[in-house]
Amino acid sequence: MRSRALAFVGFMSLFVLVTAVLAQDPLTGSWAGDWGPSRSDRNPVTLSLKWDGKALTGNVTGGEGVPEPIPIQKGTYDAKTGKLHMEAQTVNRRTNQSVRFIIDGKLEKGEITGSWNHDDRQGDFTLKKR
């Protein structure tokens, strides 16, 4: 009987610990929304993010001429300010040109908003966690 009680306490402690760790990580998961240079020119985008407490990694999917996920090569997140910075590079299959994305955003109230640029294009984005 005593071993069952200890097992139950151990299980509950582990459950509370895992729940607390997941609650401290507001970024890890799938984010969906749109990005574009203007209100009338929008493109669907999905981010798959993982934050380990130090590094922000993941993929960006979506955009004209870039059908495959683009790995985030450099990603940072400041939990105190909610600011994110991501850099990703790919090749546009239609033009065969290298495209380097610079993405800066802020996580606030369950939404990531910010700006992006590549080459001579720039715009904004809005994402919500799925």
PDB file of N, CA, C and O in Angstrom, residues 70-129:
ATOM      1  N   ILE A  70      11.654  26.208 -44.755  1.00  0.00           N
ATOM      2  CA  ILE A  70      12.968  26.856 -44.717  1.00  0.00           C
ATOM      3  C   ILE A  70      13.459  26.795 -43.273  1.00  0.00           C
ATOM      4  O   ILE A  70      12.801  27.321 -42.372  1.00  0.00           O
ATOM      5  N   PRO A  71      14.615  26.164 -43.019  1.00  0.00           N
ATOM      6  CA  PRO A  71      15.120  26.105 -41.646  1.00  0.00           C
ATOM      7  C   PRO A  71      15.566  27.476 -41.139  1.00  0.00           C
ATOM      8  O   PRO A  71      16.154  28.258 -41.884  1.00  0.00           O
ATOM      9  N   ILE A  72      15.254  27.753 -39.886  1.00  0.00           N
ATOM     10  CA  ILE A  72      15.742  28.969 -39.248  1.00  0.00           C
ATOM     11  C   ILE A  72      17.214  28.734 -38.926  1.00  0.00           C
ATOM     12  O   ILE A  72      17.550  27.821 -38.184  1.00  0.00           O
ATOM     13  N   GLN A  73      18.085  29.541 -39.514  1.00  0.00           N
ATOM     14  CA  GLN A  73      19.523  29.372 -39.311  1.00  0.00           C
ATOM     15  C   GLN A  73      20.002  30.058 -38.042  1.00  0.00           C
ATOM     16  O   GLN A  73      20.925  29.611 -37.393  1.00  0.00           O
ATOM     17  N   LYS A  74      19.387  31.173 -37.723  1.00  0.00           N
ATOM     18  CA  LYS A  74      19.742  31.921 -36.522  1.00  0.00           C
ATOM     19  C   LYS A  74      18.444  32.408 -35.891  1.00  0.00           C
ATOM     20  O   LYS A  74      17.653  33.083 -36.545  1.00  0.00           O
ATOM     21  N   GLY A  75      18.236  32.025 -34.625  1.00  0.00           N
ATOM     22  CA  GLY A  75      17.020  32.447 -33.954  1.00  0.00           C
ATOM     23  C   GLY A  75      17.290  32.789 -32.504  1.00  0.00           C
ATOM     24  O   GLY A  75      18.003  32.064 -31.814  1.00  0.00           O
ATOM     25  N   THR A  76      16.738  33.904 -32.067  1.00  0.00           N
ATOM     26  CA  THR A  76      16.874  34.313 -30.669  1.00  0.00           C
ATOM     27  C   THR A  76      15.510  34.740 -30.131  1.00  0.00           C
ATOM     28  O   THR A  76      14.637  35.176 -30.891  1.00  0.00           O
ATOM     29  N   TYR A  77      15.364  34.605 -28.824  1.00  0.00           N
ATOM     30  CA  TYR A  77      14.144  35.021 -28.153  1.00  0.00           C
ATOM     31  C   TYR A  77      14.516  35.554 -26.783  1.00  0.00           C
ATOM     32  O   TYR A  77      15.285  34.929 -26.052  1.00  0.00           O
ATOM     33  N   ASP A  78      13.999  36.713 -26.443  1.00  0.00           N
ATOM     34  CA  ASP A  78      14.206  37.306 -25.125  1.00  0.00           C
ATOM     35  C   ASP A  78      12.890  37.173 -24.361  1.00  0.00           C
ATOM     36  O   ASP A  78      11.917  37.880 -24.657  1.00  0.00           O
ATOM     37  N   ALA A  79      12.843  36.263 -23.417  1.00  0.00           N
ATOM     38  CA  ALA A  79      11.613  35.989 -22.666  1.00  0.00           C
ATOM     39  C   ALA A  79      11.146  37.194 -21.864  1.00  0.00           C
ATOM     40  O   ALA A  79       9.951  37.341 -21.609  1.00  0.00           O
ATOM     41  N   LYS A  80      12.060  38.062 -21.456  1.00  0.00           N
ATOM     42  CA  LYS A  80      11.676  39.239 -20.664  1.00  0.00           C
ATOM     43  C   LYS A  80      10.933  40.270 -21.504  1.00  0.00           C
ATOM     44  O   LYS A  80       9.977  40.876 -21.043  1.00  0.00           O
ATOM     45  N   THR A  81      11.373  40.483 -22.749  1.00  0.00           N
ATOM     46  CA  THR A  81      10.752  41.492 -23.612  1.00  0.00           C
ATOM     47  C   THR A  81       9.773  40.901 -24.616  1.00  0.00           C
ATOM     48  O   THR A  81       8.966  41.622 -25.187  1.00  0.00           O
ATOM     49  N   GLY A  82       9.870  39.585 -24.860  1.00  0.00           N
ATOM     50  CA  GLY A  82       9.033  38.941 -25.857  1.00  0.00           C
ATOM     51  C   GLY A  82       9.537  39.099 -27.284  1.00  0.00           C
ATOM     52  O   GLY A  82       8.883  38.687 -28.228  1.00  0.00           O
ATOM     53  N   LYS A  83      10.731  39.681 -27.452  1.00  0.00           N
ATOM     54  CA  LYS A  83      11.252  39.934 -28.799  1.00  0.00           C
ATOM     55  C   LYS A  83      11.925  38.697 -29.389  1.00  0.00           C
ATOM     56  O   LYS A  83      12.629  37.971 -28.696  1.00  0.00           O
ATOM     57  N   LEU A  84      11.678  38.499 -30.689  1.00  0.00           N
ATOM     58  CA  LEU A  84      12.263  37.392 -31.443  1.00  0.00           C
ATOM     59  C   LEU A  84      13.057  37.939 -32.616  1.00  0.00           C
ATOM     60  O   LEU A  84      12.700  38.980 -33.181  1.00  0.00           O
ATOM     61  N   HIS A  85      14.098  37.228 -32.999  1.00  0.00           N
ATOM     62  CA  HIS A  85      14.856  37.547 -34.210  1.00  0.00           C
ATOM     63  C   HIS A  85      15.170  36.222 -34.890  1.00  0.00           C
ATOM     64  O   HIS A  85      15.649  35.290 -34.248  1.00  0.00           O
ATOM     65  N   MET A  86      14.852  36.142 -36.185  1.00  0.00           N
ATOM     66  CA  MET A  86      15.109  34.921 -36.942  1.00  0.00           C
ATOM     67  C   MET A  86      15.710  35.270 -38.293  1.00  0.00           C
ATOM     68  O   MET A  86      15.357  36.292 -38.887  1.00  0.00           O
ATOM     69  N   GLU A  87      16.607  34.407 -38.743  1.00  0.00           N
ATOM     70  CA  GLU A  87      17.194  34.546 -40.065  1.00  0.00           C
ATOM     71  C   GLU A  87      17.085  33.199 -40.757  1.00  0.00           C
ATOM     72  O   GLU A  87      17.341  32.155 -40.149  1.00  0.00           O
ATOM     73  N   ALA A  88      16.701  33.233 -42.024  1.00  0.00           N
ATOM     74  CA  ALA A  88      16.547  32.006 -42.801  1.00  0.00           C
ATOM     75  C   ALA A  88      16.963  32.287 -44.241  1.00  0.00           C
ATOM     76  O   ALA A  88      16.784  33.396 -44.742  1.00  0.00           O
ATOM     77  N   GLN A  89      17.508  31.270 -44.886  1.00  0.00           N
ATOM     78  CA  GLN A  89      17.955  31.433 -46.270  1.00  0.00           C
ATOM     79  C   GLN A  89      17.503  30.244 -47.102  1.00  0.00           C
ATOM     80  O   GLN A  89      17.533  29.100 -46.642  1.00  0.00           O
ATOM     81  N   THR A  90      17.064  30.519 -48.323  1.00  0.00           N
ATOM     82  CA  THR A  90      16.619  29.480 -49.233  1.00  0.00           C
ATOM     83  C   THR A  90      16.888  29.912 -50.662  1.00  0.00           C
ATOM     84  O   THR A  90      17.403  31.004 -50.908  1.00  0.00           O
ATOM     85  N   VAL A  91      16.524  29.075 -51.603  1.00  0.00           N
ATOM     86  CA  VAL A  91      16.642  29.396 -53.019  1.00  0.00           C
ATOM     87  C   VAL A  91      15.240  29.410 -53.604  1.00  0.00           C
ATOM     88  O   VAL A  91      14.475  28.450 -53.445  1.00  0.00           O
ATOM     89  N   ASN A  92      14.891  30.497 -54.281  1.00  0.00           N
ATOM     90  CA  ASN A  92      13.614  30.605 -54.961  1.00  0.00           C
ATOM     91  C   ASN A  92      13.680  29.713 -56.197  1.00  0.00           C
ATOM     92  O   ASN A  92      14.502  29.928 -57.081  1.00  0.00           O
ATOM     93  N   ARG A  93      12.824  28.698 -56.254  1.00  0.00           N
ATOM     94  CA  ARG A  93      12.884  27.714 -57.347  1.00  0.00           C
ATOM     95  C   ARG A  93      12.529  28.305 -58.700  1.00  0.00           C
ATOM     96  O   ARG A  93      12.995  27.815 -59.720  1.00  0.00           O
ATOM     97  N   ARG A  94      11.723  29.338 -58.723  1.00  0.00           N
ATOM     98  CA  ARG A  94      11.348  29.937 -60.011  1.00  0.00           C
ATOM     99  C   ARG A  94      12.470  30.773 -60.595  1.00  0.00           C
ATOM    100  O   ARG A  94      12.684  30.777 -61.786  1.00  0.00           O
ATOM    101  N   THR A  95      13.175  31.491 -59.726  1.00  0.00           N
ATOM    102  CA  THR A  95      14.226  32.392 -60.218  1.00  0.00           C
ATOM    103  C   THR A  95      15.627  31.830 -60.002  1.00  0.00           C
ATOM    104  O   THR A  95      16.589  32.374 -60.529  1.00  0.00           O
ATOM    105  N   ASN A  96      15.730  30.759 -59.204  1.00  0.00           N
ATOM    106  CA  ASN A  96      17.017  30.147 -58.850  1.00  0.00           C
ATOM    107  C   ASN A  96      17.944  31.135 -58.125  1.00  0.00           C
ATOM    108  O   ASN A  96      19.158  31.006 -58.167  1.00  0.00           O
ATOM    109  N   GLN A  97      17.350  32.105 -57.453  1.00  0.00           N
ATOM    110  CA  GLN A  97      18.106  33.110 -56.707  1.00  0.00           C
ATOM    111  C   GLN A  97      18.041  32.811 -55.209  1.00  0.00           C
ATOM    112  O   GLN A  97      17.021  32.354 -54.703  1.00  0.00           O
ATOM    113  N   SER A  98      19.131  33.096 -54.527  1.00  0.00           N
ATOM    114  CA  SER A  98      19.170  32.941 -53.082  1.00  0.00           C
ATOM    115  C   SER A  98      18.328  34.037 -52.432  1.00  0.00           C
ATOM    116  O   SER A  98      18.374  35.197 -52.851  1.00  0.00           O
ATOM    117  N   VAL A  99      17.558  33.662 -51.434  1.00  0.00           N
ATOM    118  CA  VAL A  99      16.703  34.605 -50.708  1.00  0.00           C
ATOM    119  C   VAL A  99      17.026  34.480 -49.227  1.00  0.00           C
ATOM    120  O   VAL A  99      16.946  33.406 -48.652  1.00  0.00           O
ATOM    121  N   ARG A 100      17.411  35.583 -48.598  1.00  0.00           N
ATOM    122  CA  ARG A 100      17.726  35.607 -47.162  1.00  0.00           C
ATOM    123  C   ARG A 100      16.662  36.442 -46.450  1.00  0.00           C
ATOM    124  O   ARG A 100      16.511  37.632 -46.721  1.00  0.00           O
ATOM    125  N   PHE A 101      15.943  35.800 -45.542  1.00  0.00           N
ATOM    126  CA  PHE A 101      14.891  36.464 -44.777  1.00  0.00           C
ATOM    127  C   PHE A 101      15.433  36.911 -43.424  1.00  0.00           C
ATOM    128  O   PHE A 101      16.111  36.150 -42.737  1.00  0.00           O
ATOM    129  N   ILE A 102      15.096  38.133 -43.038  1.00  0.00           N
ATOM    130  CA  ILE A 102      15.355  38.664 -41.700  1.00  0.00           C
ATOM    131  C   ILE A 102      13.976  38.945 -41.098  1.00  0.00           C
ATOM    132  O   ILE A 102      13.185  39.712 -41.657  1.00  0.00           O
ATOM    133  N   ILE A 103      13.710  38.323 -39.963  1.00  0.00           N
ATOM    134  CA  ILE A 103      12.385  38.401 -39.348  1.00  0.00           C
ATOM    135  C   ILE A 103      12.541  38.877 -37.902  1.00  0.00           C
ATOM    136  O   ILE A 103      13.266  38.270 -37.124  1.00  0.00           O
ATOM    137  N   ASP A 104      11.885  39.969 -37.576  1.00  0.00           N
ATOM    138  CA  ASP A 104      11.891  40.492 -36.207  1.00  0.00           C
ATOM    139  C   ASP A 104      10.455  40.599 -35.728  1.00  0.00           C
ATOM    140  O   ASP A 104       9.587  41.105 -36.452  1.00  0.00           O
ATOM    141  N   GLY A 105      10.205  40.098 -34.532  1.00  0.00           N
ATOM    142  CA  GLY A 105       8.853  40.122 -34.024  1.00  0.00           C
ATOM    143  C   GLY A 105       8.793  40.222 -32.521  1.00  0.00           C
ATOM    144  O   GLY A 105       9.816  40.285 -31.837  1.00  0.00           O
ATOM    145  N   LYS A 106       7.562  40.222 -32.038  1.00  0.00           N
ATOM    146  CA  LYS A 106       7.337  40.287 -30.597  1.00  0.00           C
ATOM    147  C   LYS A 106       6.141  39.404 -30.254  1.00  0.00           C
ATOM    148  O   LYS A 106       5.101  39.475 -30.905  1.00  0.00           O
ATOM    149  N   LEU A 107       6.340  38.569 -29.233  1.00  0.00           N
ATOM    150  CA  LEU A 107       5.274  37.717 -28.715  1.00  0.00           C
ATOM    151  C   LEU A 107       4.539  38.504 -27.642  1.00  0.00           C
ATOM    152  O   LEU A 107       5.145  38.953 -26.664  1.00  0.00           O
ATOM    153  N   GLU A 108       3.245  38.665 -27.853  1.00  0.00           N
ATOM    154  CA  GLU A 108       2.442  39.427 -26.903  1.00  0.00           C
ATOM    155  C   GLU A 108       1.006  38.913 -26.942  1.00  0.00           C
ATOM    156  O   GLU A 108       0.400  38.839 -28.020  1.00  0.00           O
ATOM    157  N   LYS A 109       0.480  38.528 -25.806  1.00  0.00           N
ATOM    158  CA  LYS A 109      -0.894  38.057 -25.670  1.00  0.00           C
ATOM    159  C   LYS A 109      -1.212  36.924 -26.640  1.00  0.00           C
ATOM    160  O   LYS A 109      -2.250  36.934 -27.303  1.00  0.00           O
ATOM    161  N   GLY A 110      -0.309  35.955 -26.757  1.00  0.00           N
ATOM    162  CA  GLY A 110      -0.548  34.789 -27.591  1.00  0.00           C
ATOM    163  C   GLY A 110      -0.446  35.014 -29.088  1.00  0.00           C
ATOM    164  O   GLY A 110      -0.886  34.184 -29.869  1.00  0.00           O
ATOM    165  N   GLU A 111       0.144  36.130 -29.481  1.00  0.00           N
ATOM    166  CA  GLU A 111       0.274  36.459 -30.900  1.00  0.00           C
ATOM    167  C   GLU A 111       1.684  36.976 -31.175  1.00  0.00           C
ATOM    168  O   GLU A 111       2.261  37.666 -30.342  1.00  0.00           O
ATOM    169  N   ILE A 112       2.235  36.604 -32.324  1.00  0.00           N
ATOM    170  CA  ILE A 112       3.531  37.135 -32.736  1.00  0.00           C
ATOM    171  C   ILE A 112       3.286  38.082 -33.911  1.00  0.00           C
ATOM    172  O   ILE A 112       2.679  37.690 -34.909  1.00  0.00           O
ATOM    173  N   THR A 113       3.724  39.310 -33.752  1.00  0.00           N
ATOM    174  CA  THR A 113       3.621  40.290 -34.827  1.00  0.00           C
ATOM    175  C   THR A 113       5.002  40.893 -35.055  1.00  0.00           C
ATOM    176  O   THR A 113       5.843  40.894 -34.156  1.00  0.00           O
ATOM    177  N   GLY A 114       5.217  41.393 -36.259  1.00  0.00           N
ATOM    178  CA  GLY A 114       6.504  42.004 -36.515  1.00  0.00           C
ATOM    179  C   GLY A 114       6.725  42.329 -37.970  1.00  0.00           C
ATOM    180  O   GLY A 114       5.778  42.465 -38.749  1.00  0.00           O
ATOM    181  N   SER A 115       8.005  42.436 -38.326  1.00  0.00           N
ATOM    182  CA  SER A 115       8.386  42.812 -39.679  1.00  0.00           C
ATOM    183  C   SER A 115       9.341  41.784 -40.266  1.00  0.00           C
ATOM    184  O   SER A 115      10.011  41.058 -39.541  1.00  0.00           O
ATOM    185  N   TRP A 116       9.404  41.736 -41.568  1.00  0.00           N
ATOM    186  CA  TRP A 116      10.308  40.850 -42.297  1.00  0.00           C
ATOM    187  C   TRP A 116      10.878  41.627 -43.472  1.00  0.00           C
ATOM    188  O   TRP A 116      10.302  42.619 -43.924  1.00  0.00           O
ATOM    189  N   ASN A 117      12.014  41.166 -43.934  1.00  0.00           N
ATOM    190  CA  ASN A 117      12.550  41.721 -45.169  1.00  0.00           C
ATOM    191  C   ASN A 117      13.438  40.694 -45.840  1.00  0.00           C
ATOM    192  O   ASN A 117      13.964  39.787 -45.206  1.00  0.00           O
ATOM    193  N   HIS A 118      13.553  40.832 -47.136  1.00  0.00           N
ATOM    194  CA  HIS A 118      14.495  40.052 -47.943  1.00  0.00           C
ATOM    195  C   HIS A 118      14.733  40.840 -49.220  1.00  0.00           C
ATOM    196  O   HIS A 118      13.838  41.491 -49.744  1.00  0.00           O
ATOM    197  N   ASP A 119      15.970  40.821 -49.660  1.00  0.00           N
ATOM    198  CA  ASP A 119      16.361  41.572 -50.850  1.00  0.00           C
ATOM    199  C   ASP A 119      15.838  43.001 -50.731  1.00  0.00           C
ATOM    200  O   ASP A 119      16.140  43.679 -49.769  1.00  0.00           O
ATOM    201  N   ASP A 120      15.012  43.418 -51.670  1.00  0.00           N
ATOM    202  CA  ASP A 120      14.486  44.788 -51.634  1.00  0.00           C
ATOM    203  C   ASP A 120      13.021  44.822 -51.220  1.00  0.00           C
ATOM    204  O   ASP A 120      12.340  45.816 -51.385  1.00  0.00           O
ATOM    205  N   ARG A 121      12.524  43.721 -50.643  1.00  0.00           N
ATOM    206  CA  ARG A 121      11.127  43.655 -50.213  1.00  0.00           C
ATOM    207  C   ARG A 121      11.060  43.670 -48.689  1.00  0.00           C
ATOM    208  O   ARG A 121      11.947  43.160 -48.016  1.00  0.00           O
ATOM    209  N   GLN A 122       9.983  44.239 -48.202  1.00  0.00           N
ATOM    210  CA  GLN A 122       9.752  44.249 -46.753  1.00  0.00           C
ATOM    211  C   GLN A 122       8.254  44.302 -46.480  1.00  0.00           C
ATOM    212  O   GLN A 122       7.469  44.630 -47.356  1.00  0.00           O
ATOM    213  N   GLY A 123       7.906  43.948 -45.261  1.00  0.00           N
ATOM    214  CA  GLY A 123       6.508  43.965 -44.888  1.00  0.00           C
ATOM    215  C   GLY A 123       6.313  43.573 -43.448  1.00  0.00           C
ATOM    216  O   GLY A 123       7.244  43.665 -42.640  1.00  0.00           O
ATOM    217  N   ASP A 124       5.099  43.126 -43.131  1.00  0.00           N
ATOM    218  CA  ASP A 124       4.787  42.753 -41.759  1.00  0.00           C
ATOM    219  C   ASP A 124       4.148  41.369 -41.731  1.00  0.00           C
ATOM    220  O   ASP A 124       3.857  40.784 -42.774  1.00  0.00           O
ATOM    221  N   PHE A 125       3.948  40.855 -40.535  1.00  0.00           N
ATOM    222  CA  PHE A 125       3.306  39.549 -40.363  1.00  0.00           C
ATOM    223  C   PHE A 125       2.566  39.502 -39.037  1.00  0.00           C
ATOM    224  O   PHE A 125       2.860  40.258 -38.118  1.00  0.00           O
ATOM    225  N   THR A 126       1.612  38.581 -38.977  1.00  0.00           N
ATOM    226  CA  THR A 126       0.867  38.295 -37.761  1.00  0.00           C
ATOM    227  C   THR A 126       0.661  36.790 -37.683  1.00  0.00           C
ATOM    228  O   THR A 126       0.238  36.180 -38.668  1.00  0.00           O
ATOM    229  N   LEU A 127       0.970  36.196 -36.528  1.00  0.00           N
ATOM    230  CA  LEU A 127       0.851  34.750 -36.342  1.00  0.00           C
ATOM    231  C   LEU A 127       0.129  34.445 -35.034  1.00  0.00           C
ATOM    232  O   LEU A 127       0.309  35.157 -34.047  1.00  0.00           O
ATOM    233  N   LYS A 128      -0.650  33.386 -35.046  1.00  0.00           N
ATOM    234  CA  LYS A 128      -1.299  32.887 -33.838  1.00  0.00           C
ATOM    235  C   LYS A 128      -0.955  31.419 -33.676  1.00  0.00           C
ATOM    236  O   LYS A 128      -0.825  30.685 -34.660  1.00  0.00           O
ATOM    237  N   LYS A 129      -0.796  31.007 -32.429  1.00  0.00           N
ATOM    238  CA  LYS A 129      -0.468  29.619 -32.147  1.00  0.00           C
ATOM    239  C   LYS A 129      -1.654  28.721 -32.462  1.00  0.00           C
ATOM    240  O   LYS A 129      -2.778  29.048 -32.119  1.00  0.00           O
TER     241      LYS A 129
END
